[in-house]
Amino acid sequence: MYSFKVSSHVSFPLEGLDLRPFLAKECTSQVTTYDLLSVICHHGTAGSGHYIAYCQNVINGQWYEFDDQYVTEVHETVVQNAEAYVLFYRKSSEEAIRERQQVVALAAIREPSLLRFYVSREWLNKFNTFAEPGPITNHTFLCSHGGIPPNKYHYIDDLVVILPQSVWEHLYSRFGGGPAVNHLYVCSICQVEIEALAKRRRVEIDTFIKLNKAFQAEESPTVIYCISMQWFREWEAFVKGKDNEPPGPIDNSRIAQVKGSGHIQLKQGADYGQISEETWTYLNTLYGGGPEIAIRQSVAQLPDPESLHGEQKIEAETRAV
């Protein structure tokens, strides 16, 4: 019911924060120094107040205060003495800066090359901003077969950047990774798989509709099968194309209850759907799983009127004797 704001001053460096003493033993990072990029400050109490931010313009190195719609240039000492709430640091590396300058110089030469290379725009953004971008990762726009997935081809220009051969060779020798890409093409294997998947979805949903329509036409089905709605919703999302992955085996464990005799019956208040025996057999053949939960309609046999009349006659005769 009670809280207060901790207002103790926290000192922090603007440049050269070295976190090497705090690295985990298994850390492979070689860059451990950080420079301050931004500060969030809170003015007020724990219950109410106002936020402002100080951010550095990385182009001119100048600090600015952001207070709602007002932006004011400030000296770095103002930032240094701020009552910091959140500090944003970025890795600093002179080597990374020199690496970028070298790539820019290579690109400016514009030496004619017989081959041109495509590189992931996502990785190139890392190279331009990260101290340690890691290996080149062109798999962000390639499929497992080395081509372009059909669903990415229409916006492939947003995913790749064309590099001269000299720039590619320099980046590849420095960071490794890949693979090298000289030609963009739609993967025919993926296209066949997509068409086969579309056909599978169409067949499954059409078959279900047909079987369910026949089930709805039955006035008094002798047996009704139960299926978990959680699994059914996953299957429905798959056949309607909302989910790329098919569901696993049918899982009726959430709606099943095992009696002492080992008999499985429907759990009270379970989230389930009713389907016909033919629909259950179809889905179970495709996906397997279980357990099978069937509700059998037990219809009491009504006595035959003629038979009842005869029994009454015999009873009457017996009483007469």
PDB file of C-alpha atoms in Angstrom, residues 102-307:
ATOM      1  CA  GLN A 102      37.316   0.439 -45.862  1.00  0.00           C
ATOM      2  CA  VAL A 103      34.130  -0.989 -47.398  1.00  0.00           C
ATOM      3  CA  VAL A 104      32.980   2.500 -48.414  1.00  0.00           C
ATOM      4  CA  ALA A 105      36.369   3.113 -50.059  1.00  0.00           C
ATOM      5  CA  LEU A 106      36.185  -0.199 -51.951  1.00  0.00           C
ATOM      6  CA  ALA A 107      32.671   0.574 -53.189  1.00  0.00           C
ATOM      7  CA  ALA A 108      33.776   4.041 -54.351  1.00  0.00           C
ATOM      8  CA  ILE A 109      36.452   2.613 -56.646  1.00  0.00           C
ATOM      9  CA  ARG A 110      33.681   1.256 -58.901  1.00  0.00           C
ATOM     10  CA  GLU A 111      36.021  -1.246 -60.490  1.00  0.00           C
ATOM     11  CA  PRO A 112      34.169  -3.217 -63.204  1.00  0.00           C
ATOM     12  CA  SER A 113      33.574  -6.800 -62.125  1.00  0.00           C
ATOM     13  CA  LEU A 114      32.280  -9.806 -64.039  1.00  0.00           C
ATOM     14  CA  LEU A 115      30.138 -10.966 -61.135  1.00  0.00           C
ATOM     15  CA  ARG A 116      27.852  -9.113 -58.767  1.00  0.00           C
ATOM     16  CA  PHE A 117      26.786 -10.493 -55.413  1.00  0.00           C
ATOM     17  CA  TYR A 118      23.568 -10.238 -53.434  1.00  0.00           C
ATOM     18  CA  VAL A 119      23.789  -9.864 -49.663  1.00  0.00           C
ATOM     19  CA  SER A 120      21.110  -9.755 -47.001  1.00  0.00           C
ATOM     20  CA  ARG A 121      19.987  -6.189 -46.323  1.00  0.00           C
ATOM     21  CA  GLU A 122      19.341  -7.235 -42.733  1.00  0.00           C
ATOM     22  CA  TRP A 123      22.952  -8.347 -42.263  1.00  0.00           C
ATOM     23  CA  LEU A 124      24.284  -5.226 -44.008  1.00  0.00           C
ATOM     24  CA  ASN A 125      22.313  -3.105 -41.532  1.00  0.00           C
ATOM     25  CA  LYS A 126      24.029  -5.019 -38.733  1.00  0.00           C
ATOM     26  CA  PHE A 127      27.404  -4.337 -40.357  1.00  0.00           C
ATOM     27  CA  ASN A 128      26.629  -0.613 -40.489  1.00  0.00           C
ATOM     28  CA  THR A 129      25.486  -0.378 -36.858  1.00  0.00           C
ATOM     29  CA  PHE A 130      26.831  -3.309 -34.821  1.00  0.00           C
ATOM     30  CA  ALA A 131      30.350  -3.521 -33.424  1.00  0.00           C
ATOM     31  CA  GLU A 132      30.203  -7.278 -34.072  1.00  0.00           C
ATOM     32  CA  PRO A 133      27.770  -8.108 -36.906  1.00  0.00           C
ATOM     33  CA  GLY A 134      28.699 -11.800 -36.975  1.00  0.00           C
ATOM     34  CA  PRO A 135      28.843 -14.052 -40.073  1.00  0.00           C
ATOM     35  CA  ILE A 136      26.993 -13.030 -43.255  1.00  0.00           C
ATOM     36  CA  THR A 137      23.501 -14.556 -43.111  1.00  0.00           C
ATOM     37  CA  ASN A 138      21.946 -14.743 -46.558  1.00  0.00           C
ATOM     38  CA  HIS A 139      19.505 -17.402 -45.392  1.00  0.00           C
ATOM     39  CA  THR A 140      17.159 -14.571 -44.410  1.00  0.00           C
ATOM     40  CA  PHE A 141      16.081 -14.383 -48.063  1.00  0.00           C
ATOM     41  CA  LEU A 142      16.979 -17.911 -49.266  1.00  0.00           C
ATOM     42  CA  CYS A 143      15.138 -21.179 -48.810  1.00  0.00           C
ATOM     43  CA  SER A 144      16.848 -24.396 -47.715  1.00  0.00           C
ATOM     44  CA  HIS A 145      17.384 -25.308 -51.407  1.00  0.00           C
ATOM     45  CA  GLY A 146      19.323 -22.107 -52.177  1.00  0.00           C
ATOM     46  CA  GLY A 147      16.608 -20.313 -54.158  1.00  0.00           C
ATOM     47  CA  ILE A 148      14.093 -17.591 -53.341  1.00  0.00           C
ATOM     48  CA  PRO A 149      10.890 -18.816 -51.647  1.00  0.00           C
ATOM     49  CA  PRO A 150       7.965 -18.036 -53.989  1.00  0.00           C
ATOM     50  CA  ASN A 151       6.216 -15.961 -51.320  1.00  0.00           C
ATOM     51  CA  LYS A 152       9.286 -13.660 -50.986  1.00  0.00           C
ATOM     52  CA  TYR A 153      10.122 -13.158 -54.655  1.00  0.00           C
ATOM     53  CA  HIS A 154       7.754 -10.229 -55.263  1.00  0.00           C
ATOM     54  CA  TYR A 155       9.508  -8.105 -52.582  1.00  0.00           C
ATOM     55  CA  ILE A 156      13.029  -9.508 -52.914  1.00  0.00           C
ATOM     56  CA  ASP A 157      14.447  -6.022 -53.631  1.00  0.00           C
ATOM     57  CA  ASP A 158      13.573  -5.083 -50.039  1.00  0.00           C
ATOM     58  CA  LEU A 159      15.588  -8.022 -48.703  1.00  0.00           C
ATOM     59  CA  VAL A 160      18.860  -7.790 -50.647  1.00  0.00           C
ATOM     60  CA  VAL A 161      21.592  -5.320 -51.613  1.00  0.00           C
ATOM     61  CA  ILE A 162      23.818  -5.726 -54.683  1.00  0.00           C
ATOM     62  CA  LEU A 163      27.555  -5.568 -53.957  1.00  0.00           C
ATOM     63  CA  PRO A 164      30.543  -5.342 -56.302  1.00  0.00           C
ATOM     64  CA  GLN A 165      32.775  -8.402 -56.353  1.00  0.00           C
ATOM     65  CA  SER A 166      35.585  -6.594 -54.499  1.00  0.00           C
ATOM     66  CA  VAL A 167      33.288  -5.583 -51.616  1.00  0.00           C
ATOM     67  CA  TRP A 168      31.772  -9.059 -51.340  1.00  0.00           C
ATOM     68  CA  GLU A 169      35.188 -10.745 -51.283  1.00  0.00           C
ATOM     69  CA  HIS A 170      36.390  -8.383 -48.573  1.00  0.00           C
ATOM     70  CA  LEU A 171      33.307  -8.921 -46.375  1.00  0.00           C
ATOM     71  CA  TYR A 172      33.343 -12.670 -46.926  1.00  0.00           C
ATOM     72  CA  SER A 173      37.030 -12.992 -46.035  1.00  0.00           C
ATOM     73  CA  ARG A 174      36.470 -10.863 -42.932  1.00  0.00           C
ATOM     74  CA  PHE A 175      33.193 -12.303 -41.581  1.00  0.00           C
ATOM     75  CA  GLY A 176      32.580 -15.613 -43.377  1.00  0.00           C
ATOM     76  CA  GLY A 177      29.076 -17.032 -43.546  1.00  0.00           C
ATOM     77  CA  GLY A 178      27.131 -16.764 -46.767  1.00  0.00           C
ATOM     78  CA  PRO A 179      26.264 -18.502 -48.974  1.00  0.00           C
ATOM     79  CA  ALA A 180      27.420 -16.549 -52.024  1.00  0.00           C
ATOM     80  CA  VAL A 181      24.519 -15.523 -54.268  1.00  0.00           C
ATOM     81  CA  ASN A 182      25.057 -14.344 -57.853  1.00  0.00           C
ATOM     82  CA  HIS A 183      21.628 -15.152 -59.278  1.00  0.00           C
ATOM     83  CA  LEU A 184      18.136 -14.738 -57.850  1.00  0.00           C
ATOM     84  CA  TYR A 185      15.565 -17.315 -58.938  1.00  0.00           C
ATOM     85  CA  VAL A 186      12.318 -18.734 -57.638  1.00  0.00           C
ATOM     86  CA  CYS A 187      12.880 -22.149 -56.092  1.00  0.00           C
ATOM     87  CA  SER A 188      11.030 -24.741 -58.187  1.00  0.00           C
ATOM     88  CA  ILE A 189      11.174 -27.303 -55.356  1.00  0.00           C
ATOM     89  CA  CYS A 190       9.447 -24.901 -52.982  1.00  0.00           C
ATOM     90  CA  GLN A 191       6.882 -24.107 -55.673  1.00  0.00           C
ATOM     91  CA  VAL A 192       6.009 -27.806 -56.051  1.00  0.00           C
ATOM     92  CA  GLU A 193       5.774 -28.163 -52.256  1.00  0.00           C
ATOM     93  CA  ILE A 194       3.474 -25.141 -52.020  1.00  0.00           C
ATOM     94  CA  GLU A 195       1.184 -26.519 -54.728  1.00  0.00           C
ATOM     95  CA  ALA A 196       1.104 -29.939 -53.038  1.00  0.00           C
ATOM     96  CA  LEU A 197       0.288 -28.293 -49.708  1.00  0.00           C
ATOM     97  CA  ALA A 198      -2.532 -26.278 -51.275  1.00  0.00           C
ATOM     98  CA  LYS A 199      -3.962 -29.453 -52.805  1.00  0.00           C
ATOM     99  CA  ARG A 200      -3.751 -31.275 -49.472  1.00  0.00           C
ATOM    100  CA  ARG A 201      -5.583 -28.460 -47.709  1.00  0.00           C
ATOM    101  CA  ARG A 202      -8.275 -28.378 -50.382  1.00  0.00           C
ATOM    102  CA  VAL A 203      -8.840 -32.156 -50.259  1.00  0.00           C
ATOM    103  CA  GLU A 204      -9.011 -32.270 -46.456  1.00  0.00           C
ATOM    104  CA  ILE A 205     -11.449 -29.396 -46.077  1.00  0.00           C
ATOM    105  CA  ASP A 206     -13.674 -30.586 -48.947  1.00  0.00           C
ATOM    106  CA  THR A 207     -13.796 -34.115 -47.518  1.00  0.00           C
ATOM    107  CA  PHE A 208     -14.657 -32.801 -44.060  1.00  0.00           C
ATOM    108  CA  ILE A 209     -17.468 -30.611 -45.432  1.00  0.00           C
ATOM    109  CA  LYS A 210     -18.879 -33.566 -47.365  1.00  0.00           C
ATOM    110  CA  LEU A 211     -18.775 -35.946 -44.375  1.00  0.00           C
ATOM    111  CA  ASN A 212     -20.135 -33.356 -41.968  1.00  0.00           C
ATOM    112  CA  LYS A 213     -23.002 -32.531 -44.321  1.00  0.00           C
ATOM    113  CA  ALA A 214     -23.990 -36.212 -44.359  1.00  0.00           C
ATOM    114  CA  PHE A 215     -23.707 -36.283 -40.550  1.00  0.00           C
ATOM    115  CA  GLN A 216     -26.025 -33.284 -40.201  1.00  0.00           C
ATOM    116  CA  ALA A 217     -28.587 -35.020 -42.412  1.00  0.00           C
ATOM    117  CA  GLU A 218     -28.829 -37.993 -40.014  1.00  0.00           C
ATOM    118  CA  GLU A 219     -31.930 -37.698 -37.845  1.00  0.00           C
ATOM    119  CA  SER A 220     -30.866 -40.212 -35.201  1.00  0.00           C
ATOM    120  CA  PRO A 221     -27.176 -41.196 -35.411  1.00  0.00           C
ATOM    121  CA  THR A 222     -26.469 -44.331 -33.394  1.00  0.00           C
ATOM    122  CA  VAL A 223     -22.983 -43.133 -32.464  1.00  0.00           C
ATOM    123  CA  ILE A 224     -21.397 -39.677 -32.125  1.00  0.00           C
ATOM    124  CA  TYR A 225     -17.648 -39.185 -31.863  1.00  0.00           C
ATOM    125  CA  CYS A 226     -16.073 -36.411 -29.778  1.00  0.00           C
ATOM    126  CA  ILE A 227     -13.057 -34.377 -30.843  1.00  0.00           C
ATOM    127  CA  SER A 228     -11.075 -31.809 -28.862  1.00  0.00           C
ATOM    128  CA  MET A 229     -11.886 -28.308 -30.075  1.00  0.00           C
ATOM    129  CA  GLN A 230      -8.352 -27.210 -29.274  1.00  0.00           C
ATOM    130  CA  TRP A 231      -6.978 -29.716 -31.794  1.00  0.00           C
ATOM    131  CA  PHE A 232      -9.804 -29.009 -34.240  1.00  0.00           C
ATOM    132  CA  ARG A 233      -9.047 -25.274 -34.210  1.00  0.00           C
ATOM    133  CA  GLU A 234      -5.385 -26.008 -35.014  1.00  0.00           C
ATOM    134  CA  TRP A 235      -6.446 -28.266 -37.894  1.00  0.00           C
ATOM    135  CA  GLU A 236      -8.934 -25.656 -39.150  1.00  0.00           C
ATOM    136  CA  ALA A 237      -6.237 -22.944 -39.099  1.00  0.00           C
ATOM    137  CA  PHE A 238      -3.997 -25.231 -41.150  1.00  0.00           C
ATOM    138  CA  VAL A 239      -6.528 -26.204 -43.840  1.00  0.00           C
ATOM    139  CA  LYS A 240      -7.675 -22.583 -44.172  1.00  0.00           C
ATOM    140  CA  GLY A 241      -4.080 -21.442 -44.734  1.00  0.00           C
ATOM    141  CA  LYS A 242      -3.822 -19.389 -41.542  1.00  0.00           C
ATOM    142  CA  ASP A 243      -1.094 -21.675 -40.173  1.00  0.00           C
ATOM    143  CA  ASN A 244       1.707 -23.109 -42.303  1.00  0.00           C
ATOM    144  CA  GLU A 245       2.316 -26.163 -40.134  1.00  0.00           C
ATOM    145  CA  PRO A 246      -0.191 -29.034 -39.912  1.00  0.00           C
ATOM    146  CA  PRO A 247      -1.346 -30.021 -36.428  1.00  0.00           C
ATOM    147  CA  GLY A 248       0.163 -32.987 -34.640  1.00  0.00           C
ATOM    148  CA  PRO A 249      -1.777 -36.173 -33.804  1.00  0.00           C
ATOM    149  CA  ILE A 250      -5.333 -35.738 -32.511  1.00  0.00           C
ATOM    150  CA  ASP A 251      -5.134 -35.009 -28.781  1.00  0.00           C
ATOM    151  CA  ASN A 252      -8.340 -35.835 -26.933  1.00  0.00           C
ATOM    152  CA  SER A 253      -6.602 -36.094 -23.559  1.00  0.00           C
ATOM    153  CA  ARG A 254      -8.088 -32.766 -22.412  1.00  0.00           C
ATOM    154  CA  ILE A 255     -11.645 -33.950 -22.957  1.00  0.00           C
ATOM    155  CA  ALA A 256     -11.232 -37.590 -21.866  1.00  0.00           C
ATOM    156  CA  GLN A 257     -11.943 -39.093 -18.461  1.00  0.00           C
ATOM    157  CA  VAL A 258     -10.881 -42.610 -17.525  1.00  0.00           C
ATOM    158  CA  LYS A 259     -13.196 -44.544 -15.237  1.00  0.00           C
ATOM    159  CA  GLY A 260     -11.991 -47.097 -12.702  1.00  0.00           C
ATOM    160  CA  SER A 261     -12.844 -49.898 -15.103  1.00  0.00           C
ATOM    161  CA  GLY A 262     -10.533 -48.337 -17.703  1.00  0.00           C
ATOM    162  CA  HIS A 263     -13.477 -47.150 -19.784  1.00  0.00           C
ATOM    163  CA  ILE A 264     -12.875 -43.758 -21.448  1.00  0.00           C
ATOM    164  CA  GLN A 265     -15.729 -41.298 -21.455  1.00  0.00           C
ATOM    165  CA  LEU A 266     -16.289 -37.596 -22.093  1.00  0.00           C
ATOM    166  CA  LYS A 267     -15.172 -35.260 -19.305  1.00  0.00           C
ATOM    167  CA  GLN A 268     -17.859 -33.052 -17.783  1.00  0.00           C
ATOM    168  CA  GLY A 269     -17.790 -29.517 -19.260  1.00  0.00           C
ATOM    169  CA  ALA A 270     -15.152 -30.457 -21.857  1.00  0.00           C
ATOM    170  CA  ASP A 271     -14.489 -28.213 -24.873  1.00  0.00           C
ATOM    171  CA  TYR A 272     -15.337 -30.659 -27.658  1.00  0.00           C
ATOM    172  CA  GLY A 273     -17.063 -30.984 -31.011  1.00  0.00           C
ATOM    173  CA  GLN A 274     -19.381 -33.709 -32.296  1.00  0.00           C
ATOM    174  CA  ILE A 275     -18.485 -35.519 -35.511  1.00  0.00           C
ATOM    175  CA  SER A 276     -19.597 -38.672 -37.279  1.00  0.00           C
ATOM    176  CA  GLU A 277     -17.833 -42.013 -37.159  1.00  0.00           C
ATOM    177  CA  GLU A 278     -16.798 -41.571 -40.794  1.00  0.00           C
ATOM    178  CA  THR A 279     -15.271 -38.113 -40.050  1.00  0.00           C
ATOM    179  CA  TRP A 280     -13.389 -39.470 -37.039  1.00  0.00           C
ATOM    180  CA  THR A 281     -12.034 -42.359 -39.098  1.00  0.00           C
ATOM    181  CA  TYR A 282     -10.921 -39.957 -41.847  1.00  0.00           C
ATOM    182  CA  LEU A 283      -9.115 -37.542 -39.517  1.00  0.00           C
ATOM    183  CA  ASN A 284      -7.644 -40.331 -37.397  1.00  0.00           C
ATOM    184  CA  THR A 285      -6.305 -42.052 -40.515  1.00  0.00           C
ATOM    185  CA  LEU A 286      -4.554 -38.815 -41.550  1.00  0.00           C
ATOM    186  CA  TYR A 287      -3.232 -37.676 -38.180  1.00  0.00           C
ATOM    187  CA  GLY A 288      -3.503 -40.582 -35.748  1.00  0.00           C
ATOM    188  CA  GLY A 289      -3.755 -39.883 -32.044  1.00  0.00           C
ATOM    189  CA  GLY A 290      -6.696 -40.260 -29.706  1.00  0.00           C
ATOM    190  CA  PRO A 291      -8.097 -41.535 -27.454  1.00  0.00           C
ATOM    191  CA  GLU A 292     -11.336 -42.441 -29.161  1.00  0.00           C
ATOM    192  CA  ILE A 293     -14.388 -41.096 -27.341  1.00  0.00           C
ATOM    193  CA  ALA A 294     -17.766 -42.253 -28.642  1.00  0.00           C
ATOM    194  CA  ILE A 295     -21.231 -41.455 -27.344  1.00  0.00           C
ATOM    195  CA  ARG A 296     -23.587 -44.296 -28.220  1.00  0.00           C
ATOM    196  CA  GLN A 297     -27.275 -43.603 -28.301  1.00  0.00           C
ATOM    197  CA  SER A 298     -29.082 -46.364 -26.345  1.00  0.00           C
ATOM    198  CA  VAL A 299     -32.659 -46.446 -27.591  1.00  0.00           C
ATOM    199  CA  ALA A 300     -35.067 -48.421 -25.350  1.00  0.00           C
ATOM    200  CA  GLN A 301     -36.970 -51.086 -27.265  1.00  0.00           C
ATOM    201  CA  LEU A 302     -40.723 -50.448 -27.070  1.00  0.00           C
ATOM    202  CA  PRO A 303     -42.868 -53.603 -26.744  1.00  0.00           C
ATOM    203  CA  ASP A 304     -44.798 -54.732 -29.801  1.00  0.00           C
ATOM    204  CA  PRO A 305     -48.544 -53.884 -29.438  1.00  0.00           C
ATOM    205  CA  GLU A 306     -49.614 -57.339 -30.659  1.00  0.00           C
ATOM    206  CA  SER A 307     -47.238 -59.038 -28.231  1.00  0.00           C
TER     207      SER A 307
END
